[in-house]
Amino acid sequence: MPQGEFELIARYFSRLGAERADVRIGVGDDGAVVMPPSSRELVVVMDSLLEGVHFPAGSPAASIGHRSFAVNLSDLAAMGAEPAWALLALTLPSADEEWLAQFSRAAGDLCRKHGVALIGGDTTRGPLAATVTMVGIAPIGVALERKGGQVGDAIFVSGSPGDSAAGLALEQGRLHVADAMSAQILRDRFLFPTPRCGIGVALRGLASACIDVSDGLGGDLEKLCAASGCGAEVDAAALPVSEALLSAVGREAAREYALTGGEDYELLFTVPLARLGAMTSAIARGLGPVKRIGSLVAGKGVKVFARGGVMQFSGSGFDHFAT
Amino acid sequence: MPQGEFELIARYFSRLGAERADVRIGVGDDGAVVMPPSSRELVVVMDSLLEGVHFPAGSPAASIGHRSFAVNLSDLAAMGAEPAWALLALTLPSADEEWLAQFSRAAGDLCRKHGVALIGGDTTRGPLAATVTMVGIAPIGVALERKGGQVGDAIFVSGSPGDSAAGLALEQGRLHVADAMSAQILRDRFLFPTPRCGIGVALRGLASACIDVSDGLGGDLEKLCAASGCGAEVDAAALPVSEALLSAVGREAAREYALTGGEDYELLFTVPLARLGAMTSAIARGLGPVKRIGSLVAGKGVKVFARGGVMQFSGSGFDHFAT
């Protein structure tokens, strides 16, 4: 980038996010210097968002700024880590000041909310893409993994999966919804997903396995099952679909969005039966929106039971009402 | 990416680099889990390489794999940190197995050489680009910074700056060199730069300021000067230009490449006069190729003294023989 553009960009990213006492040298040198807490493990995640792949061309800058950090916060949540530091590699076709202002404001708001300091990164001219690395902190040995689920464990999911995929379909004009309020709720669920950091941290010692839902509940549950060496049975009637999604597309399509939609950034996790009492207490104390949707079973693969039959997950989607 | 491509890519990146005992969970979950050493600071760097920006289209996959990690190793070297863990966000137009094999072999060789474990990352379909985040370790309070240089400090540079820029010019057909061996040496200096990690670590407690030369010696020295609040005088005759560069382009052009070329990934650093004795001892003990090229002076800006006049650095390059 030309010198003037570098300075413009530097202005927007030099002090983004939370102020943290453990950051000794932040943005501006060859590297950042941070002081990790003693006797803690670090969880490190990295996710890229590309225009035309992870968001439609012309998406609002605020949404891209929010999502770039939200998807990484969600990965940290899935591991049960408290977010701490982030780096941003941003590739831009040009340095548009209004775009940078909106991107950095949304990213900064989300980072401050979660106590994350932006400590470094890189800016390059090229096709629009944002790659974020985030580092979180967890007590030794307690980070949640995809493996660890056991036959009999209860399966839970946070929030209302499916909203985001319907919101993306609305953004892309593939879906039309008469109810303007429902449409706006669904769009916002795609544009500004809520990373479940508080729930993730609270699940340490409670959940036996955890993954965040980025590729669709069915596919991500299959990954959790494969890592845990078991299968899963899900009750379609228990899927927590939102009022907005129900009103927008009806019950059948809502379940399909919930199971195969993706980009939800909800947590999908398992809880041993012996800890269901503790789980109920945590929910009563305000854990957040989580709902039991099924159980881990012997065998492999994901089956969804609905009135009228069983849907079998097949890798790329569900074969409906197979038996 | 389709499932088959994901599996292909996973095969090449699941265990790349060194085995490290401090990596508890590596590639494959939502995040990696590492155990930082007690009472140490972490240095975190992130750099992107894009096709058409940082390397020409059609560059060898081995070179792209090497350089993606080398530029980050160089940033850690400039901070005096020992490299430990890396993450790779790779964007590929397609999953070509031969390309992946060459990229990952070169990246793995360099990472193993420097004790770096690849612990995570992301792969996306898109224009060819590689973003690496690397984390290094340093004792508390000793990381080298761009600031800290004082008037009177000696300025040193490692290796032979300018080779890489001439190598890039050869690769792009902008330069033609009759001597095939010199041409190959220069090309290799661009395609496979040597990060100066050992020198960087050895400079802790010796250097007062340090930066790695990525944008050209003159421009990067100007950044060090700006951060340190002083100016610099460089003796053109002291610039360590290689035999290959001298034979390829002659003395005048060699100095110009050395001062303005860029992509060198050499270390440019300052040493207080009181530590010059210790510096001489370190060189005698095998510090590596470093050479004094000038001094920090009062004022600001970079002046290069050559027979016949003074060159003044102007932000985008040198005004030759200004007075």
XYZ file of C-alpha atoms in Angstrom:
646
model
C 0.000 0.000 0.000
C 1.213 3.570 -0.591
C 2.480 5.395 2.502
C -0.647 7.543 2.909
C -2.887 4.491 2.940
C -0.687 2.796 5.528
C -1.084 5.801 7.789
C -4.841 5.847 7.274
C -5.102 2.178 8.147
C -2.738 2.535 11.110
C -5.012 5.224 12.513
C -7.937 2.795 12.607
C -6.124 -0.226 13.967
C -3.460 1.122 16.313
C -5.522 0.844 19.494
C -8.512 -1.332 18.597
C -10.275 -3.330 21.291
C -9.717 -3.533 25.034
C -6.802 -2.068 26.980
C -5.031 -4.951 28.686
C -2.278 -4.721 31.288
C -0.651 -7.881 29.904
C 0.151 -6.209 26.550
C 3.668 -4.723 26.886
C 4.151 -3.820 23.198
C 1.131 -3.582 20.894
C 0.658 -2.598 17.252
C 3.559 -0.797 15.557
C 6.796 -2.784 15.931
C 7.890 -5.967 14.101
C 5.893 -7.956 16.656
C 3.740 -7.587 19.752
C 4.915 -8.572 23.238
C 2.465 -9.999 25.764
C 2.876 -11.505 29.204
C 0.939 -14.784 29.579
C -0.459 -15.545 33.031
C 1.406 -18.175 35.040
C 0.095 -21.736 35.202
C -2.391 -21.319 32.382
C -2.664 -22.834 28.940
C -3.108 -20.770 25.803
C -5.685 -21.611 23.169
C -4.825 -20.298 19.691
C -7.305 -20.069 16.786
C -7.148 -18.642 13.250
C -9.975 -18.166 10.761
C -10.238 -16.377 7.436
C -13.267 -14.681 5.892
C -13.141 -14.084 2.124
C -15.530 -12.019 0.063
C -17.632 -14.281 -2.123
C -16.866 -17.309 0.065
C -17.804 -16.393 3.636
C -19.821 -13.258 2.918
C -21.495 -11.864 -0.217
C -19.762 -9.125 -2.193
C -21.011 -5.770 -0.966
C -21.656 -6.914 2.617
C -21.682 -4.049 5.135
C -18.190 -3.230 6.435
C -19.540 -3.374 9.996
C -20.706 -6.943 9.456
C -17.350 -8.027 8.010
C -15.528 -6.398 10.936
C -17.847 -8.049 13.457
C -17.804 -11.501 11.850
C -14.012 -11.593 11.346
C -13.573 -11.471 15.096
C -16.815 -13.269 16.062
C -15.872 -16.493 14.244
C -12.591 -16.604 16.146
C -14.275 -15.752 19.463
C -16.628 -18.640 18.729
C -13.688 -21.033 18.249
C -12.266 -19.913 21.597
C -15.704 -20.361 23.195
C -15.867 -23.908 21.823
C -12.580 -24.647 23.600
C -13.725 -22.999 26.853
C -11.037 -20.296 26.698
C -11.260 -16.649 27.784
C -10.253 -14.445 24.827
C -7.250 -12.153 25.320
C -5.290 -11.005 22.241
C -5.985 -10.766 18.515
C -4.082 -10.079 15.309
C -5.712 -9.070 12.006
C -4.383 -9.644 8.485
C -6.573 -7.516 6.240
C -6.447 -7.538 2.448
C -8.223 -4.599 0.847
C -8.777 -3.563 -2.767
C -8.386 0.065 -1.634
C -8.233 2.069 1.573
C -11.730 3.587 1.765
C -11.912 5.675 4.921
C -15.641 5.227 5.526
C -15.301 1.448 5.056
C -12.331 1.320 7.456
C -14.217 3.399 10.034
C -17.220 1.051 9.979
C -15.144 -2.150 9.931
C -12.920 -1.052 12.802
C -15.781 0.341 14.907
C -17.690 -2.951 14.769
C -14.545 -5.019 15.356
C -13.510 -2.761 18.235
C -16.934 -2.892 19.876
C -16.939 -6.701 19.810
C -13.335 -6.944 21.027
C -13.928 -4.540 23.912
C -17.070 -6.464 24.901
C -14.969 -9.618 25.231
C -11.846 -8.011 26.717
C -9.732 -8.604 23.601
C -6.845 -6.303 22.625
C -5.737 -6.072 18.981
C -1.947 -6.405 19.211
C -0.813 -6.687 15.603
C -1.368 -7.809 12.053
C -0.720 -6.881 8.473
C -2.465 -4.941 5.695
C -2.091 -5.676 1.997
C -3.738 -4.543 -1.210
C -5.717 -7.357 -2.804
C -9.126 -9.060 -2.924
C -11.130 -8.343 0.244
C -10.279 -10.857 2.967
C -9.812 -10.759 6.734
C -7.819 -13.353 8.671
C -7.828 -13.119 12.450
C -5.659 -14.988 14.920
C -6.909 -14.960 18.486
C -5.299 -16.219 21.662
C -7.338 -17.243 24.694
C -6.467 -18.373 28.202
C -7.691 -21.433 30.102
C -6.681 -23.266 33.285
C -4.374 -26.204 32.566
C -6.052 -29.327 31.217
C -9.644 -28.083 31.074
C -9.946 -26.888 27.466
C -12.956 -28.463 25.762
C -12.328 -30.719 22.770
C -14.446 -32.398 20.100
C -13.445 -35.747 21.489
C -14.504 -36.799 24.987
C -18.196 -37.449 24.378
C -19.431 -40.823 25.696
C -22.409 -42.991 24.792
C -25.375 -41.755 26.829
C -24.198 -38.138 27.109
C -26.891 -35.534 26.486
C -26.432 -33.281 23.440
C -27.108 -29.550 23.837
C -27.007 -26.611 21.467
C -26.973 -22.887 22.245
C -29.169 -20.230 20.660
C -31.361 -20.886 17.645
C -29.424 -22.521 14.810
C -30.735 -21.971 11.283
C -31.398 -18.247 11.646
C -28.054 -17.324 10.128
C -28.481 -19.492 7.014
C -31.949 -18.038 6.444
C -30.492 -14.557 6.944
C -27.818 -15.261 4.319
C -30.495 -16.568 1.921
C -32.388 -13.303 2.450
C -29.220 -11.258 1.831
C -28.611 -13.155 -1.399
C -32.218 -12.885 -2.576
C -32.686 -16.676 -2.505
C -35.401 -16.331 0.147
C -38.255 -13.859 0.389
C -40.111 -13.258 3.644
C -43.235 -11.141 3.913
C -42.765 -10.282 7.606
C -40.225 -7.442 7.620
C -39.409 -7.801 11.336
C -38.644 -11.527 11.061
C -36.560 -10.854 7.956
C -34.523 -8.214 9.774
C -33.935 -10.489 12.787
C -32.692 -13.277 10.520
C -30.447 -10.964 8.492
C -28.912 -9.636 11.695
C -28.264 -13.165 12.917
C -26.137 -13.710 9.780
C -24.524 -10.270 9.699
C -23.803 -10.012 13.432
C -23.587 -13.491 15.002
C -23.217 -13.737 18.788
C -20.136 -15.681 19.884
C -21.021 -17.704 23.005
C -17.907 -16.930 25.032
C -19.627 -16.869 28.426
C -21.318 -20.207 27.818
C -18.050 -21.773 26.625
C -16.156 -20.761 29.754
C -19.035 -21.950 31.980
C -18.961 -25.369 30.271
C -15.457 -26.175 31.570
C -15.834 -29.194 33.819
C -19.465 -29.621 32.720
C -19.297 -30.547 29.031
C -17.549 -33.717 27.873
C -17.081 -32.447 24.291
C -17.785 -29.219 22.401
C -17.632 -27.790 18.874
C -18.917 -24.564 17.400
C -21.514 -24.775 14.661
C -19.985 -23.243 11.552
C -20.769 -25.807 8.839
C -24.282 -26.766 10.001
C -25.502 -28.536 13.130
C -25.733 -31.962 11.455
C -22.263 -31.849 9.935
C -20.621 -30.432 13.025
C -22.374 -32.988 15.250
C -21.001 -35.663 12.919
C -17.482 -34.277 13.499
C -17.990 -34.326 17.280
C -19.266 -37.923 17.017
C -16.341 -39.016 14.820
C -13.842 -37.478 17.272
C -15.664 -39.052 20.247
C -16.098 -42.467 18.617
C -19.880 -42.699 18.835
C -23.116 -41.806 17.075
C -25.901 -39.345 17.844
C -29.679 -39.309 17.924
C -31.421 -35.944 17.687
C -35.098 -35.206 18.333
C -36.208 -32.826 15.571
C -39.017 -31.534 17.766
C -36.452 -30.436 20.361
C -34.440 -28.272 17.949
C -34.569 -24.681 19.255
C -35.817 -22.811 16.200
C -36.570 -19.127 16.614
C -39.982 -17.483 16.276
C -38.530 -15.400 13.454
C -37.411 -18.458 11.498
C -40.704 -20.298 12.154
C -42.730 -17.342 10.995
C -40.498 -16.815 7.969
C -40.290 -20.322 6.529
C -42.561 -22.676 8.529
C -41.686 -25.649 10.730
C -40.294 -28.107 8.179
C -37.974 -25.650 6.460
C -36.963 -24.201 9.833
C -35.711 -27.631 10.933
C -33.828 -28.040 7.676
C -32.139 -24.658 8.141
C -31.323 -25.587 11.747
C -29.749 -28.905 10.774
C -27.852 -27.977 7.615
C -27.632 -24.186 7.503
C -24.246 -23.286 8.947
C -22.574 -20.001 9.966
C -24.479 -20.177 13.263
C -21.509 -19.846 15.634
C -23.570 -21.559 18.305
C -22.019 -24.113 20.663
C -22.883 -27.789 20.248
C -21.797 -29.794 23.274
C -22.363 -32.952 25.250
C -22.944 -33.388 28.988
C -22.555 -36.697 30.867
C -25.770 -37.818 32.585
C -24.005 -37.593 35.964
C -23.533 -33.850 35.408
C -27.055 -33.070 34.139
C -27.991 -31.841 37.630
C -25.062 -29.416 37.621
C -26.049 -28.397 34.084
C -29.629 -27.677 35.200
C -28.263 -25.564 38.055
C -25.992 -23.665 35.672
C -28.967 -22.954 33.404
C -30.989 -21.774 36.417
C -28.112 -19.458 37.393
C -28.263 -17.820 33.936
C -25.874 -19.844 31.750
C -27.653 -18.541 28.666
C -29.836 -19.999 25.916
C -29.016 -23.724 25.684
C -31.342 -26.630 24.957
C -31.030 -30.405 25.006
C -31.643 -31.873 21.549
C -30.629 -35.536 21.839
C -28.103 -38.109 23.052
C -24.879 -39.757 22.033
C -25.423 -43.430 21.158
C -23.311 -46.445 20.271
C -22.350 -46.729 16.616
C -21.632 -43.848 14.311
C -23.363 -41.149 12.297
C -26.147 -38.724 13.116
C -29.838 -39.688 13.024
C -32.620 -37.166 13.433
C -36.013 -38.459 14.605
C -39.042 -36.544 13.412
C -42.743 -37.350 13.339
C -43.090 -39.597 10.322
C -39.601 -41.044 10.184
C -35.871 -40.771 10.596
C -33.467 -38.520 8.710
C -29.948 -39.860 8.251
C -27.099 -37.400 7.851
C -25.058 -38.305 4.782
C -22.005 -36.071 4.824
C -23.328 -33.294 2.609
C -26.825 -33.155 4.080
C -29.737 -35.217 5.302
C -31.495 -37.945 3.397
C -35.018 -37.212 4.475
C -37.126 -39.840 6.108
C -34.815 -42.732 5.358
C -35.575 -45.760 7.502
C -13.374 -26.564 -0.197
C -15.042 -29.897 -1.037
C -14.526 -32.653 1.530
C -11.904 -34.531 -0.515
C -9.759 -31.427 -0.854
C -9.978 -30.783 2.886
C -8.655 -34.267 3.548
C -5.849 -33.803 1.040
C -4.824 -30.534 2.654
C -5.134 -31.975 6.168
C -2.716 -34.735 5.188
C -0.033 -32.167 4.331
C -0.506 -29.861 7.291
C -1.515 -32.067 10.209
C 1.987 -32.537 11.612
C 4.149 -29.947 9.874
C 7.301 -28.668 11.554
C 8.953 -29.616 14.824
C 7.490 -31.842 17.540
C 7.257 -29.765 20.704
C 6.425 -31.004 24.189
C 4.603 -27.736 24.963
C 1.899 -28.428 22.318
C -0.934 -30.265 24.098
C -3.501 -30.091 21.268
C -2.307 -29.371 17.718
C -4.055 -29.183 14.348
C -7.564 -30.669 14.150
C -9.847 -29.180 16.830
C -11.467 -25.723 16.949
C -8.206 -24.401 18.396
C -4.733 -25.462 19.471
C -3.663 -25.651 23.110
C -0.099 -24.809 24.110
C 1.646 -24.423 27.457
C 3.737 -21.234 27.619
C 6.922 -21.401 29.735
C 6.743 -19.662 33.102
C 8.232 -16.194 33.551
C 8.666 -15.514 29.849
C 7.096 -13.040 27.476
C 5.516 -14.048 24.188
C 6.234 -12.232 20.949
C 3.467 -12.551 18.356
C 3.856 -11.687 14.648
C 1.628 -12.025 11.570
C 2.519 -11.480 7.924
C 0.698 -12.189 4.662
C 2.184 -13.067 1.274
C -0.084 -12.546 -1.751
C 0.543 -13.682 -5.276
C 1.249 -10.691 -7.493
C 2.117 -8.526 -4.491
C 4.801 -10.356 -2.510
C 5.785 -12.927 -5.104
C 5.280 -13.175 -8.885
C 2.503 -15.387 -10.257
C 3.915 -18.807 -10.992
C 6.547 -18.700 -8.228
C 7.721 -22.163 -7.144
C 5.507 -23.656 -4.419
C 8.628 -24.436 -2.371
C 9.606 -20.765 -2.398
C 6.132 -19.636 -1.318
C 6.119 -22.214 1.496
C 9.589 -21.155 2.636
C 8.967 -17.410 2.416
C 5.565 -17.529 4.187
C 7.291 -18.778 7.309
C 10.667 -17.037 6.752
C 9.173 -13.534 6.818
C 7.546 -14.289 10.176
C 10.714 -15.910 11.549
C 12.493 -12.724 10.501
C 10.024 -10.585 12.478
C 10.626 -12.756 15.553
C 14.395 -12.480 14.988
C 14.077 -8.680 14.875
C 12.434 -8.813 18.317
C 15.052 -11.230 19.705
C 12.508 -14.010 20.311
C 12.968 -17.775 19.946
C 10.276 -19.101 17.568
C 7.874 -21.715 18.970
C 4.437 -22.078 17.347
C 2.891 -21.160 13.995
C -0.543 -21.056 12.373
C -1.138 -20.912 8.613
C -4.147 -19.458 6.788
C -3.789 -20.619 3.202
C -6.021 -19.499 0.332
C -5.709 -21.673 -2.768
C -7.372 -21.537 -6.185
C -7.391 -25.365 -6.153
C -5.898 -28.225 -4.156
C -3.054 -29.391 -6.422
C -1.309 -32.287 -4.686
C 2.147 -31.677 -6.169
C 1.943 -27.992 -5.246
C 0.844 -28.846 -1.686
C 3.644 -31.395 -1.334
C 6.305 -28.864 -2.378
C 4.852 -26.002 -0.325
C 4.534 -28.086 2.834
C 7.936 -29.757 2.461
C 9.737 -26.398 2.232
C 7.664 -24.905 5.066
C 8.197 -28.001 7.216
C 11.962 -28.019 6.621
C 12.278 -24.378 7.670
C 10.003 -24.838 10.705
C 11.903 -27.911 11.917
C 15.204 -26.075 11.479
C 13.941 -23.368 13.837
C 12.066 -25.622 16.273
C 8.623 -24.352 15.199
C 5.478 -26.532 15.396
C 2.507 -25.790 13.118
C -0.440 -25.889 15.522
C -3.377 -24.684 13.437
C -4.800 -22.540 10.704
C -7.424 -22.422 8.015
C -7.711 -23.283 4.313
C -10.023 -21.537 1.877
C -10.548 -21.526 -1.859
C -9.569 -18.212 -3.383
C -6.679 -16.218 -4.882
C -3.312 -17.658 -3.775
C -2.252 -16.138 -0.436
C -0.553 -17.368 2.716
C -0.878 -15.657 6.092
C 1.237 -16.983 8.953
C 1.001 -16.130 12.632
C 4.016 -17.073 14.678
C 4.584 -16.955 18.423
C 8.057 -16.697 19.917
C 9.404 -16.710 23.457
C 11.755 -14.245 25.147
C 12.884 -13.533 28.716
C 10.861 -10.750 30.320
C 11.753 -7.233 29.256
C 14.522 -8.016 26.758
C 12.647 -8.071 23.441
C 14.301 -5.769 20.907
C 12.311 -2.808 19.607
C 12.696 -0.225 16.860
C 12.970 2.463 19.490
C 15.876 2.547 21.918
C 18.630 3.688 19.559
C 20.686 6.656 20.883
C 22.815 9.262 19.145
C 26.294 7.779 18.704
C 25.168 4.139 18.514
C 26.799 2.098 15.758
C 24.497 0.816 12.988
C 24.951 -2.785 11.816
C 23.268 -4.900 9.178
C 23.352 -8.675 8.703
C 24.052 -10.537 5.469
C 24.203 -8.800 2.104
C 21.159 -6.611 1.463
C 20.213 -5.980 -2.165
C 20.639 -9.568 -3.356
C 16.961 -10.334 -2.919
C 15.745 -7.333 -4.923
C 18.141 -8.214 -7.742
C 16.910 -11.818 -7.567
C 13.313 -10.634 -7.889
C 14.278 -8.428 -10.854
C 15.863 -11.513 -12.478
C 12.724 -13.577 -11.776
C 10.576 -10.877 -13.370
C 12.845 -10.450 -16.383
C 13.615 -6.813 -15.462
C 17.307 -7.643 -15.046
C 19.587 -9.781 -17.180
C 22.865 -11.111 -15.878
C 25.428 -12.882 -18.049
C 27.031 -14.840 -15.190
C 24.703 -17.798 -14.569
C 26.125 -18.627 -11.134
C 25.682 -15.077 -9.820
C 22.161 -15.020 -11.257
C 21.276 -18.258 -9.474
C 22.686 -17.032 -6.152
C 20.635 -13.832 -6.411
C 17.440 -15.679 -7.408
C 17.859 -18.029 -4.438
C 18.316 -15.085 -2.093
C 14.858 -13.872 -3.179
C 13.182 -17.288 -3.355
C 14.647 -18.685 -0.131
C 15.653 -15.860 2.233
C 17.503 -16.763 5.431
C 15.757 -15.524 8.590
C 18.421 -14.424 11.086
C 16.938 -16.046 14.181
C 20.250 -16.931 15.818
C 21.580 -13.421 15.386
C 18.354 -11.909 16.751
C 18.476 -13.963 19.950
C 22.206 -13.192 20.391
C 21.510 -9.455 20.126
C 19.412 -9.403 23.331
C 21.249 -7.155 25.750
C 23.661 -6.058 23.002
C 21.537 -4.125 20.508
C 19.723 -0.939 21.527
C 17.208 -1.140 18.635
C 16.443 -3.596 15.831
C 14.216 -3.932 12.755
C 14.161 -6.458 9.943
C 14.781 -5.197 6.429
C 11.651 -5.899 4.432
C 10.992 -2.591 2.659
C 14.613 -1.684 1.865
C 17.528 -0.784 4.128
C 17.095 2.984 3.709
C 13.369 2.988 4.458
C 13.634 0.564 7.354
C 16.549 2.537 8.847
C 14.363 5.628 8.581
C 11.660 3.788 10.598
C 14.201 2.784 13.261
C 15.429 6.402 13.394
C 11.886 7.801 13.666
C 11.071 5.382 16.515
C 14.378 6.183 18.258
C 14.115 9.956 17.759
C 17.353 10.484 15.884
C 18.944 10.442 12.435
C 21.479 8.173 10.748
C 24.619 8.499 8.677
C 25.620 5.525 6.537
C 28.936 5.018 4.743
C 28.100 3.670 1.288
C 31.538 2.059 1.015
C 30.782 -0.003 4.151
C 27.570 -1.562 2.763
C 28.089 -5.342 2.660
C 27.227 -6.108 -0.961
C 27.767 -9.664 -2.135
C 30.228 -10.790 -4.781
C 27.266 -12.107 -6.765
C 25.519 -8.729 -6.762
C 28.748 -6.848 -7.549
C 29.523 -9.121 -10.456
C 25.930 -8.955 -11.707
C 25.269 -5.213 -11.659
C 28.478 -3.349 -10.699
C 29.222 -1.256 -7.619
C 26.889 1.708 -8.114
C 23.789 -0.360 -8.860
C 24.722 -2.832 -6.107
C 24.626 -0.002 -3.547
C 21.290 1.162 -4.895
C 19.853 -2.362 -4.591
C 21.284 -2.613 -1.063
C 19.735 0.683 0.042
C 16.322 0.520 -1.612
C 15.727 -3.085 -2.693
C 13.673 -4.692 0.050
C 12.584 -8.289 0.802
C 16.028 -8.874 2.343
C 14.899 -10.192 5.736
C 18.224 -9.119 7.166
C 18.493 -7.527 10.606
C 19.307 -3.835 10.887
C 20.302 -2.899 14.431
C 22.146 -0.431 16.582
C 24.765 -1.044 19.278
C 25.789 1.516 21.911
C 29.495 2.396 21.778
C 29.919 1.015 25.307
C 28.888 -2.428 24.036
C 30.993 -2.450 20.869
C 33.624 -4.553 22.661
C 31.001 -7.149 23.584
C 29.732 -6.991 19.999
C 33.229 -7.641 18.635
C 33.522 -10.623 21.008
C 30.143 -11.955 19.862
C 31.252 -11.696 16.229
C 34.495 -13.490 17.068
C 32.483 -16.264 18.772
C 30.512 -16.811 15.549
C 27.510 -14.462 15.778
C 27.137 -14.624 11.992
C 27.502 -12.211 9.096
C 27.030 -8.670 10.472
C 28.805 -5.478 9.449
C 28.913 -1.925 10.769
C 27.625 0.551 8.187
C 27.249 3.839 10.061
C 26.107 5.675 13.169
C 23.024 7.249 14.677
C 23.298 11.035 14.788
C 21.339 13.965 16.158
C 18.497 15.197 13.962
C 16.370 13.054 11.738
C 16.438 11.266 8.411
C 18.974 8.977 6.764
C 22.033 10.291 4.918
C 24.338 8.049 2.919
C 27.873 9.280 2.323
C 29.545 8.121 -0.873
C 32.600 9.289 -2.764
C 31.381 12.326 -4.623
C 28.561 13.386 -2.348
C 25.717 12.658 -0.014
C 22.483 10.813 -0.783
C 19.444 11.872 1.230
C 16.657 9.361 1.792
C 13.346 10.941 0.839
C 10.647 8.489 1.891
C 10.267 6.627 -1.375
C 13.956 6.393 -2.239
C 17.223 8.314 -2.309
C 17.847 11.662 -3.937
C 21.286 11.036 -5.269
C 24.136 13.290 -4.425
C 22.034 15.988 -2.860
C 24.035 18.301 -0.640
